[in-house]
């Protein structure tokens, strides 16, 4: 029922740029009707039969760059689940001076005998009912125009979950930063109210602005609409993934298009999550919390990897032995500075022959030992001399990418 009320009122706000919105409840002998009446732009007669179709969007002036295209379809389904019906009438003017606006009427049977027993739950305690109502008011307050005075629903208490309990399983930190990108100011305010009690929030009105904020502040998460002017959500994802400094920032895309193909497009674009509208505040919080925690874990692992890589580089540089890695063609693909010193190879020098740094008298024997280790997937060792006259004891060990080895200087023992 919450979604029915919020979707109908939200739809009225969206298409009523000036004028008024009325909400009325009429009780009959066996039914109750919820009526939402607005003085908005109206719906063209040809579109009236299709407003309940998924992804159908009326081409009319609204507050948002992207129409919902799914909210009314879901609303009708929810009404039918309650055994009710919903109708719409509308005046679509031929010019701006004519009467215009739409009226949505949802009618529900009273009682619960018409509902399946499996779908019924016991009445919630009175304190939970009040908290649930405050949650609805808090979400609706997110649609108020910017600059309006705060209402009692903006108190910290109003951000409780729909059962009246603050979520103890969210792991946001006060210093976390989330960037919200949407061209719809009402939607920005609504989502900002969801997150601002948990962390810092910055808003952007298009993808380009969000990208600039990300470069400046390095957020823990970006939540972006798909359809926006200047740079859309997909463009923002691409720009983030192409930037080495920003590519690890998780991003959630919001869209009214919720078909399987649209979800696939969102995920394949590189977005970390894809949330269809309309969404519940609790679902968005849960998904955002997951992405923030995954992002932190990813950043921590990358930091540990870089730290470990640096440690290994230091050990390699300080090693008295020459360390190297060979591929299956016996080509040196990686070695430390000490190996360059022992072999006499100049760093950056192109090696014309894979073993031409080995003295001619030992080249065949060294090559046979290396091939044997590769074919038998076993360790091996050999004493030989480099072309520059340095004697070494060389030991190698097989692994799935070829061989890793160590060359120790034995010249003084000769």
C-alpha angles and dihedrals in degrees: 000000000000091000092048093054095042095046094050094046092042091051090051092050091049096056099033105082093163133009128040145306123215127196118195134175119201122189120208130184093277105002142054123211127206110204123190112186125181140175093223131134094289131225122275112247092240090057097049097088091049102047088095093053118105114256094006108136124189112232099233140121111278142156093260134068088215123049118221096238092180109046096084092044090055091043091058091049091051091049091051090050086060090051091253140124133227130204137179134206124183144181112216109188126222087214135015094258095062123093112271140174143095136256123205117194121190115186123195132186113243120242128022106263091102092058125085112258092232090062096054128095131187118267113276119242115271094249089055091050091055093047090047090053091049089053091055092048091048092054093046090050088063089073096060115118117265112271097029116134117265117260127216087261088069091071118114089254092064092066093070119118120268089268091054097252124118110237110257094182097067116103103197116140122215090242093054114113126211122187116210119201122191135128090219109088093197091055091046091054091047095051091041089057089053095055106027094082090060106037147346117298132197123186133215129187096213141011095266092056090047091051091052091050091048091053091049101043108020098222127207091231143006121210111193140176115232102224112055135136124258094013123014128209095270090050089052091051091051092048092050095048092049093054112082091209096049104033094095094056108109117232131196119202121211120201143159089223106089105164118129090252091054091049090050091049090051095050094042090052088068099259114146093220139006119210120189122216132275096049134167120245091235093054092049091048092050094048092045092048090053093050093047091052092045089049092052091048091049091050091048092050092048090050091050091047092052090046092050091046089053091050092051090048091054091048090048092050092049095044114115088210128074110249123198146161126218131195125222090276090058092249118148105241099168136013141155128247092262091061089054089052094049097044097041092232114146116232108255092020114137111234108220094194123035094233102021090120088068117087112260093242092060103031097096093046092049091048092050091051092050093048091048091053091049095047096043093037090229141122123269143177140195141172116232143145128246122230089258092060099257114139117214141176106226123199124183136187127200123238133164094273097048128275137336118200150174128218118201122195111245098164094115092057093057 
